[in-house]
PDB file of C-alpha atoms in Angstrom:
ATOM      1  CA  LYS A 673     -19.971 -52.200  -5.175  1.00 85.00           C
ATOM      2  CA  GLN A 674     -23.231 -54.135  -5.512  1.00 90.00           C
ATOM      3  CA  GLU A 675     -22.995 -57.901  -5.167  1.00 93.00           C
ATOM      4  CA  VAL A 676     -25.911 -60.236  -5.906  1.00 96.00           C
ATOM      5  CA  THR A 677     -25.949 -63.761  -4.480  1.00 96.00           C
ATOM      6  CA  GLN A 678     -28.354 -66.572  -5.248  1.00 96.00           C
ATOM      7  CA  ILE A 679     -28.872 -69.567  -3.015  1.00 93.00           C
ATOM      8  CA  PRO A 680     -28.989 -72.446  -3.638  1.00 92.00           C
ATOM      9  CA  ALA A 681     -26.819 -72.827  -6.766  1.00 93.00           C
ATOM     10  CA  ALA A 682     -28.801 -75.911  -7.741  1.00 95.00           C
ATOM     11  CA  LEU A 683     -32.070 -77.464  -6.611  1.00 95.00           C
ATOM     12  CA  SER A 684     -33.822 -80.702  -7.487  1.00 97.00           C
ATOM     13  CA  VAL A 685     -37.428 -81.273  -6.428  1.00 96.00           C
ATOM     14  CA  PRO A 686     -40.226 -83.729  -7.286  1.00 97.00           C
ATOM     15  CA  GLU A 687     -43.082 -82.520  -9.437  1.00 97.00           C
ATOM     16  CA  GLY A 688     -45.872 -80.760  -7.525  1.00 97.00           C
ATOM     17  CA  GLU A 689     -43.688 -79.346  -4.794  1.00 97.00           C
ATOM     18  CA  ASN A 690     -43.768 -75.674  -3.860  1.00 97.00           C
ATOM     19  CA  LEU A 691     -40.323 -74.104  -3.782  1.00 96.00           C
ATOM     20  CA  VAL A 692     -38.505 -70.880  -2.957  1.00 97.00           C
ATOM     21  CA  LEU A 693     -35.439 -69.422  -4.655  1.00 97.00           C
ATOM     22  CA  ASN A 694     -33.449 -66.809  -2.818  1.00 97.00           C
ATOM     23  CA  CYS A 695     -31.622 -63.696  -3.980  1.00 98.00           C
ATOM     24  CA  SER A 696     -29.686 -61.289  -1.775  1.00 98.00           C
ATOM     25  CA  PHE A 697     -27.962 -58.002  -2.581  1.00 97.00           C
ATOM     26  CA  THR A 698     -25.492 -55.918  -0.577  1.00 96.00           C
ATOM     27  CA  ASP A 699     -26.547 -52.368  -1.550  1.00 92.00           C
ATOM     28  CA  SER A 700     -30.198 -51.397  -0.943  1.00 90.00           C
ATOM     29  CA  ALA A 701     -30.084 -48.389  -3.335  1.00 89.00           C
ATOM     30  CA  ILE A 702     -31.759 -50.384  -6.084  1.00 90.00           C
ATOM     31  CA  TYR A 703     -34.019 -49.003  -8.794  1.00 88.00           C
ATOM     32  CA  ASN A 704     -35.692 -52.325  -9.521  1.00 91.00           C
ATOM     33  CA  LEU A 705     -35.174 -56.084  -9.314  1.00 95.00           C
ATOM     34  CA  GLN A 706     -35.994 -58.517 -12.071  1.00 95.00           C
ATOM     35  CA  TRP A 707     -36.245 -62.319 -12.165  1.00 97.00           C
ATOM     36  CA  PHE A 708     -35.349 -64.149 -15.367  1.00 96.00           C
ATOM     37  CA  ARG A 709     -35.499 -67.695 -16.609  1.00 97.00           C
ATOM     38  CA  GLN A 710     -32.867 -69.182 -18.899  1.00 95.00           C
ATOM     39  CA  ASP A 711     -33.249 -72.499 -20.689  1.00 95.00           C
ATOM     40  CA  PRO A 712     -30.010 -74.270 -21.776  1.00 89.00           C
ATOM     41  CA  GLY A 713     -28.374 -72.480 -24.694  1.00 87.00           C
ATOM     42  CA  LYS A 714     -31.110 -69.858 -24.881  1.00 90.00           C
ATOM     43  CA  GLY A 715     -31.533 -66.209 -24.039  1.00 91.00           C
ATOM     44  CA  LEU A 716     -33.180 -64.820 -20.912  1.00 93.00           C
ATOM     45  CA  THR A 717     -36.930 -64.601 -20.456  1.00 94.00           C
ATOM     46  CA  SER A 718     -38.249 -62.007 -18.063  1.00 93.00           C
ATOM     47  CA  LEU A 719     -40.521 -63.486 -15.376  1.00 96.00           C
ATOM     48  CA  LEU A 720     -41.257 -60.687 -12.914  1.00 95.00           C
ATOM     49  CA  LEU A 721     -40.140 -57.109 -12.382  1.00 93.00           C
ATOM     50  CA  ILE A 722     -40.393 -55.471  -8.947  1.00 94.00           C
ATOM     51  CA  GLN A 723     -39.811 -51.756  -8.706  1.00 90.00           C
ATOM     52  CA  SER A 724     -38.081 -50.499  -5.552  1.00 90.00           C
ATOM     53  CA  SER A 725     -41.338 -49.090  -4.149  1.00 91.00           C
ATOM     54  CA  GLN A 726     -43.140 -52.410  -4.466  1.00 93.00           C
ATOM     55  CA  ARG A 727     -43.174 -55.404  -2.123  1.00 95.00           C
ATOM     56  CA  GLU A 728     -44.218 -58.205  -4.476  1.00 96.00           C
ATOM     57  CA  GLN A 729     -45.400 -59.174  -7.922  1.00 96.00           C
ATOM     58  CA  THR A 730     -47.376 -62.197  -9.061  1.00 97.00           C
ATOM     59  CA  SER A 731     -47.758 -63.942 -12.384  1.00 95.00           C
ATOM     60  CA  GLY A 732     -49.615 -67.255 -12.502  1.00 96.00           C
ATOM     61  CA  ARG A 733     -47.805 -69.759 -10.257  1.00 97.00           C
ATOM     62  CA  LEU A 734     -44.933 -67.333  -9.632  1.00 98.00           C
ATOM     63  CA  ASN A 735     -44.687 -64.818  -6.818  1.00 98.00           C
ATOM     64  CA  ALA A 736     -41.673 -62.605  -6.218  1.00 97.00           C
ATOM     65  CA  SER A 737     -41.186 -60.571  -3.063  1.00 97.00           C
ATOM     66  CA  LEU A 738     -38.755 -57.761  -2.286  1.00 97.00           C
ATOM     67  CA  ASP A 739     -37.455 -56.575   1.079  1.00 96.00           C
ATOM     68  CA  LYS A 740     -35.154 -53.729   0.159  1.00 93.00           C
ATOM     69  CA  SER A 741     -34.099 -52.906   3.708  1.00 92.00           C
ATOM     70  CA  SER A 742     -32.778 -56.425   4.340  1.00 95.00           C
ATOM     71  CA  GLY A 743     -31.422 -56.806   0.794  1.00 96.00           C
ATOM     72  CA  ARG A 744     -33.463 -59.869  -0.105  1.00 97.00           C
ATOM     73  CA  SER A 745     -35.839 -61.147  -2.733  1.00 98.00           C
ATOM     74  CA  THR A 746     -37.532 -64.516  -3.063  1.00 98.00           C
ATOM     75  CA  LEU A 747     -39.128 -66.225  -6.031  1.00 97.00           C
ATOM     76  CA  TYR A 748     -41.883 -68.614  -5.017  1.00 98.00           C
ATOM     77  CA  ILE A 749     -42.963 -71.273  -7.514  1.00 98.00           C
ATOM     78  CA  ALA A 750     -46.195 -73.089  -6.657  1.00 97.00           C
ATOM     79  CA  ALA A 751     -46.987 -76.633  -7.746  1.00 97.00           C
ATOM     80  CA  SER A 752     -43.759 -77.095  -9.707  1.00 97.00           C
ATOM     81  CA  GLN A 753     -43.816 -78.850 -13.094  1.00 97.00           C
ATOM     82  CA  PRO A 754     -41.046 -80.486 -15.165  1.00 97.00           C
ATOM     83  CA  GLY A 755     -41.380 -77.588 -17.602  1.00 97.00           C
ATOM     84  CA  ASP A 756     -40.163 -75.258 -14.863  1.00 98.00           C
ATOM     85  CA  SER A 757     -36.718 -76.836 -15.099  1.00 98.00           C
ATOM     86  CA  ALA A 758     -34.278 -74.062 -16.038  1.00 97.00           C
ATOM     87  CA  THR A 759     -31.796 -71.661 -14.537  1.00 95.00           C
ATOM     88  CA  TYR A 760     -33.347 -68.756 -12.643  1.00 97.00           C
ATOM     89  CA  LEU A 761     -31.463 -65.480 -12.448  1.00 96.00           C
ATOM     90  CA  CYS A 762     -32.133 -62.423 -10.405  1.00 96.00           C
ATOM     91  CA  ALA A 763     -30.720 -59.027 -11.315  1.00 95.00           C
ATOM     92  CA  VAL A 764     -30.859 -55.503  -9.890  1.00 93.00           C
ATOM     93  CA  SER A 765     -30.422 -52.066 -11.395  1.00 90.00           C
ATOM     94  CA  MET A 766     -29.123 -49.276  -9.193  1.00 86.00           C
ATOM     95  CA  ILE A 767     -30.403 -45.747  -8.572  1.00 79.00           C
ATOM     96  CA  TYR A 768     -26.967 -44.293  -9.126  1.00 71.00           C
ATOM     97  CA  ASN A 769     -25.809 -46.389 -12.059  1.00 70.00           C
ATOM     98  CA  GLN A 770     -25.678 -44.507 -15.292  1.00 67.00           C
ATOM     99  CA  GLY A 771     -27.375 -46.377 -18.108  1.00 72.00           C
ATOM    100  CA  GLY A 772     -29.505 -48.579 -15.875  1.00 78.00           C
ATOM    101  CA  LYS A 773     -27.124 -51.516 -15.955  1.00 85.00           C
ATOM    102  CA  LEU A 774     -28.273 -54.852 -14.569  1.00 90.00           C
ATOM    103  CA  ILE A 775     -26.139 -56.665 -12.014  1.00 91.00           C
ATOM    104  CA  PHE A 776     -26.772 -60.398 -12.022  1.00 93.00           C
ATOM    105  CA  GLY A 777     -26.528 -63.185  -9.506  1.00 94.00           C
ATOM    106  CA  GLN A 778     -24.980 -66.483 -10.576  1.00 93.00           C
ATOM    107  CA  GLY A 779     -28.345 -68.180 -10.854  1.00 94.00           C
ATOM    108  CA  THR A 780     -30.111 -71.214  -9.383  1.00 96.00           C
ATOM    109  CA  GLU A 781     -30.357 -74.267 -11.618  1.00 95.00           C
ATOM    110  CA  LEU A 782     -33.727 -75.879 -10.977  1.00 97.00           C
ATOM    111  CA  SER A 783     -34.615 -79.461 -11.915  1.00 97.00           C
ATOM    112  CA  VAL A 784     -38.196 -80.663 -11.420  1.00 97.00           C
ATOM    113  CA  LYS A 785     -38.430 -84.460 -11.612  1.00 97.00           C
ATOM    114  CA  PRO A 786     -41.651 -86.084 -12.917  1.00 95.00           C
TER     115      PRO A 786
ATOM    116  CA  SER B 557     -43.704 -54.751 -25.767  1.00 76.00           C
ATOM    117  CA  GLN B 558     -40.185 -54.814 -27.260  1.00 84.00           C
ATOM    118  CA  THR B 559     -38.651 -57.614 -29.304  1.00 91.00           C
ATOM    119  CA  ILE B 560     -34.916 -58.199 -29.772  1.00 94.00           C
ATOM    120  CA  HIS B 561     -33.575 -59.749 -32.963  1.00 94.00           C
ATOM    121  CA  GLN B 562     -30.053 -61.109 -32.666  1.00 95.00           C
ATOM    122  CA  TRP B 563     -28.026 -63.026 -35.222  1.00 91.00           C
ATOM    123  CA  PRO B 564     -26.376 -65.329 -36.003  1.00 92.00           C
ATOM    124  CA  ALA B 565     -27.394 -67.955 -33.428  1.00 93.00           C
ATOM    125  CA  THR B 566     -24.064 -69.771 -33.613  1.00 95.00           C
ATOM    126  CA  LEU B 567     -20.703 -68.796 -35.031  1.00 96.00           C
ATOM    127  CA  VAL B 568     -17.344 -70.543 -35.294  1.00 97.00           C
ATOM    128  CA  GLN B 569     -14.466 -68.253 -36.138  1.00 97.00           C
ATOM    129  CA  PRO B 570     -10.684 -68.754 -36.333  1.00 97.00           C
ATOM    130  CA  VAL B 571      -8.337 -66.815 -34.087  1.00 97.00           C
ATOM    131  CA  GLY B 572      -7.383 -63.494 -35.635  1.00 97.00           C
ATOM    132  CA  SER B 573     -10.508 -63.174 -37.766  1.00 97.00           C
ATOM    133  CA  PRO B 574     -12.912 -60.211 -37.469  1.00 97.00           C
ATOM    134  CA  LEU B 575     -16.299 -60.320 -35.791  1.00 96.00           C
ATOM    135  CA  SER B 576     -19.594 -58.512 -36.271  1.00 96.00           C
ATOM    136  CA  LEU B 577     -22.691 -59.378 -34.240  1.00 96.00           C
ATOM    137  CA  GLU B 578     -25.872 -57.401 -34.864  1.00 95.00           C
ATOM    138  CA  CYS B 579     -28.871 -56.716 -32.693  1.00 96.00           C
ATOM    139  CA  THR B 580     -32.022 -54.845 -33.628  1.00 96.00           C
ATOM    140  CA  VAL B 581     -34.960 -53.805 -31.472  1.00 95.00           C
ATOM    141  CA  GLU B 582     -38.625 -53.517 -32.306  1.00 93.00           C
ATOM    142  CA  GLY B 583     -41.482 -52.035 -30.339  1.00 88.00           C
ATOM    143  CA  THR B 584     -39.768 -49.169 -28.536  1.00 85.00           C
ATOM    144  CA  SER B 585     -38.021 -45.915 -29.286  1.00 85.00           C
ATOM    145  CA  ASN B 586     -34.753 -44.624 -27.786  1.00 89.00           C
ATOM    146  CA  PRO B 587     -34.107 -47.737 -25.691  1.00 91.00           C
ATOM    147  CA  ASN B 588     -31.016 -48.305 -23.582  1.00 91.00           C
ATOM    148  CA  LEU B 589     -29.071 -51.100 -25.268  1.00 94.00           C
ATOM    149  CA  TYR B 590     -26.638 -53.588 -23.746  1.00 94.00           C
ATOM    150  CA  TRP B 591     -24.205 -56.319 -24.738  1.00 96.00           C
ATOM    151  CA  TYR B 592     -23.589 -59.056 -22.159  1.00 95.00           C
ATOM    152  CA  ARG B 593     -21.315 -62.061 -22.347  1.00 94.00           C
ATOM    153  CA  GLN B 594     -21.987 -65.312 -20.537  1.00 92.00           C
ATOM    154  CA  ALA B 595     -18.937 -67.509 -20.113  1.00 82.00           C
ATOM    155  CA  ALA B 596     -18.981 -71.179 -19.054  1.00 73.00           C
ATOM    156  CA  GLY B 597     -21.304 -71.499 -16.107  1.00 67.00           C
ATOM    157  CA  ARG B 598     -23.983 -68.933 -15.545  1.00 60.00           C
ATOM    158  CA  GLY B 599     -22.426 -65.511 -14.846  1.00 79.00           C
ATOM    159  CA  LEU B 600     -23.390 -62.597 -17.070  1.00 90.00           C
ATOM    160  CA  GLN B 601     -20.850 -59.850 -17.607  1.00 90.00           C
ATOM    161  CA  LEU B 602     -21.872 -56.488 -18.998  1.00 91.00           C
ATOM    162  CA  LEU B 603     -19.568 -55.499 -21.879  1.00 94.00           C
ATOM    163  CA  PHE B 604     -21.092 -52.294 -23.336  1.00 94.00           C
ATOM    164  CA  TYR B 605     -24.149 -50.149 -22.944  1.00 92.00           C
ATOM    165  CA  SER B 606     -25.625 -47.290 -24.938  1.00 93.00           C
ATOM    166  CA  VAL B 607     -28.140 -44.628 -23.944  1.00 90.00           C
ATOM    167  CA  GLY B 608     -28.415 -43.116 -27.435  1.00 92.00           C
ATOM    168  CA  ILE B 609     -27.155 -43.096 -31.021  1.00 95.00           C
ATOM    169  CA  GLY B 610     -23.364 -42.927 -31.097  1.00 93.00           C
ATOM    170  CA  GLN B 611     -23.079 -43.109 -27.310  1.00 93.00           C
ATOM    171  CA  ILE B 612     -21.157 -46.144 -26.118  1.00 94.00           C
ATOM    172  CA  SER B 613     -19.844 -46.937 -22.636  1.00 91.00           C
ATOM    173  CA  SER B 614     -17.435 -49.802 -22.065  1.00 90.00           C
ATOM    174  CA  GLU B 615     -17.510 -51.713 -18.847  1.00 85.00           C
ATOM    175  CA  VAL B 616     -14.358 -53.795 -19.150  1.00 80.00           C
ATOM    176  CA  PRO B 617     -11.167 -53.383 -21.209  1.00 70.00           C
ATOM    177  CA  GLN B 618     -11.131 -56.020 -23.903  1.00 80.00           C
ATOM    178  CA  ASN B 619     -10.643 -56.952 -27.510  1.00 88.00           C
ATOM    179  CA  LEU B 620     -14.163 -55.929 -28.490  1.00 94.00           C
ATOM    180  CA  SER B 621     -15.912 -52.714 -29.485  1.00 95.00           C
ATOM    181  CA  ALA B 622     -19.531 -51.664 -29.933  1.00 96.00           C
ATOM    182  CA  SER B 623     -21.375 -49.190 -32.086  1.00 97.00           C
ATOM    183  CA  ARG B 624     -24.901 -47.821 -32.318  1.00 97.00           C
ATOM    184  CA  PRO B 625     -25.422 -46.401 -35.826  1.00 96.00           C
ATOM    185  CA  GLN B 626     -29.204 -46.183 -35.491  1.00 95.00           C
ATOM    186  CA  ASP B 627     -31.617 -45.813 -32.589  1.00 95.00           C
ATOM    187  CA  ARG B 628     -32.568 -49.479 -32.547  1.00 94.00           C
ATOM    188  CA  GLN B 629     -29.403 -51.103 -33.878  1.00 96.00           C
ATOM    189  CA  PHE B 630     -26.479 -52.239 -31.724  1.00 97.00           C
ATOM    190  CA  ILE B 631     -23.354 -53.904 -33.163  1.00 97.00           C
ATOM    191  CA  LEU B 632     -20.586 -55.790 -31.391  1.00 96.00           C
ATOM    192  CA  SER B 633     -17.278 -56.046 -33.279  1.00 96.00           C
ATOM    193  CA  SER B 634     -13.730 -57.191 -33.088  1.00 96.00           C
ATOM    194  CA  LYS B 635     -10.865 -56.677 -35.520  1.00 96.00           C
ATOM    195  CA  LYS B 636      -9.001 -59.825 -34.404  1.00 96.00           C
ATOM    196  CA  LEU B 637     -10.623 -62.506 -32.291  1.00 96.00           C
ATOM    197  CA  LEU B 638      -8.857 -64.215 -29.409  1.00 95.00           C
ATOM    198  CA  LEU B 639      -9.594 -67.639 -27.953  1.00 94.00           C
ATOM    199  CA  SER B 640     -10.798 -65.898 -24.794  1.00 91.00           C
ATOM    200  CA  ASP B 641     -13.553 -64.141 -26.776  1.00 92.00           C
ATOM    201  CA  SER B 642     -15.488 -67.414 -26.936  1.00 92.00           C
ATOM    202  CA  GLY B 643     -18.782 -67.308 -25.106  1.00 93.00           C
ATOM    203  CA  PHE B 644     -22.498 -66.687 -25.322  1.00 95.00           C
ATOM    204  CA  TYR B 645     -23.287 -63.080 -26.286  1.00 96.00           C
ATOM    205  CA  LEU B 646     -26.597 -61.550 -25.370  1.00 96.00           C
ATOM    206  CA  CYS B 647     -28.099 -58.256 -26.481  1.00 96.00           C
ATOM    207  CA  ALA B 648     -30.660 -56.549 -24.249  1.00 94.00           C
ATOM    208  CA  ALA B 649     -32.876 -53.498 -24.385  1.00 93.00           C
ATOM    209  CA  ALA B 650     -34.623 -51.478 -21.710  1.00 89.00           C
ATOM    210  CA  GLY B 651     -37.028 -48.577 -22.087  1.00 78.00           C
ATOM    211  CA  GLY B 652     -36.655 -45.988 -19.376  1.00 67.00           C
ATOM    212  CA  TYR B 653     -34.641 -48.275 -17.033  1.00 59.00           C
ATOM    213  CA  ILE B 654     -37.701 -50.393 -16.552  1.00 72.00           C
ATOM    214  CA  GLU B 655     -38.199 -53.893 -17.894  1.00 79.00           C
ATOM    215  CA  TYR B 656     -35.313 -55.490 -19.747  1.00 87.00           C
ATOM    216  CA  THR B 657     -35.783 -57.749 -22.766  1.00 91.00           C
ATOM    217  CA  PHE B 658     -33.055 -60.061 -23.986  1.00 93.00           C
ATOM    218  CA  GLY B 659     -32.337 -61.509 -27.392  1.00 94.00           C
ATOM    219  CA  SER B 660     -31.862 -65.205 -28.049  1.00 94.00           C
ATOM    220  CA  GLY B 661     -28.101 -64.968 -27.984  1.00 94.00           C
ATOM    221  CA  THR B 662     -25.121 -65.845 -30.192  1.00 96.00           C
ATOM    222  CA  ARG B 663     -22.873 -68.752 -29.288  1.00 95.00           C
ATOM    223  CA  LEU B 664     -19.359 -67.768 -30.449  1.00 95.00           C
ATOM    224  CA  THR B 665     -16.597 -70.343 -30.566  1.00 95.00           C
ATOM    225  CA  VAL B 666     -13.142 -69.112 -31.483  1.00 96.00           C
ATOM    226  CA  VAL B 667     -10.901 -71.935 -32.732  1.00 97.00           C
TER     227      VAL B 667
END
């Protein structure tokens, strides 16, 4: 059974700092991995999608990497801003799962202090 | 790109009352559709998914049911709500198992 773990559970950094959020998964038979952002009381916003054949994806100040063999993904945020404060969730879909279900980690709650 | 419309945004219902939450999708055909629940904290639990009209798969036994009467419409229902049904309900869609899009969610409080 796939398990997704995110470390740390919470992170507080000063504005301008570069930071890394970690995601690990126990079963490497993934179809893709997706990073989401969730603001308090809101839905999920997709940030980056990495398909299993890819190593990384970039969007603006965000860079996500995937190492399928070691079961790890990282989300790198450059030059953090107070507006980046939110909960970040990683999720995987499995090759063998009917319906393409997403399995989520518990999230990392990020606070960027001005 | 696909857009998810989900309503209502908040709902307060008494124990024992019925429930109907609706989700509609724009911008894609024949998407896979999902209902997730997020309890206190951050964990998301998959409740139901659908790969086509009338096709519903349940992930966990519970007091809820789902239906998909049209290609881009997904409904979450209950005949009698329990206190434990309180939570944040999210509808999601994915085309071809690729990128997922989530709705803005419904905050349900059962009193």
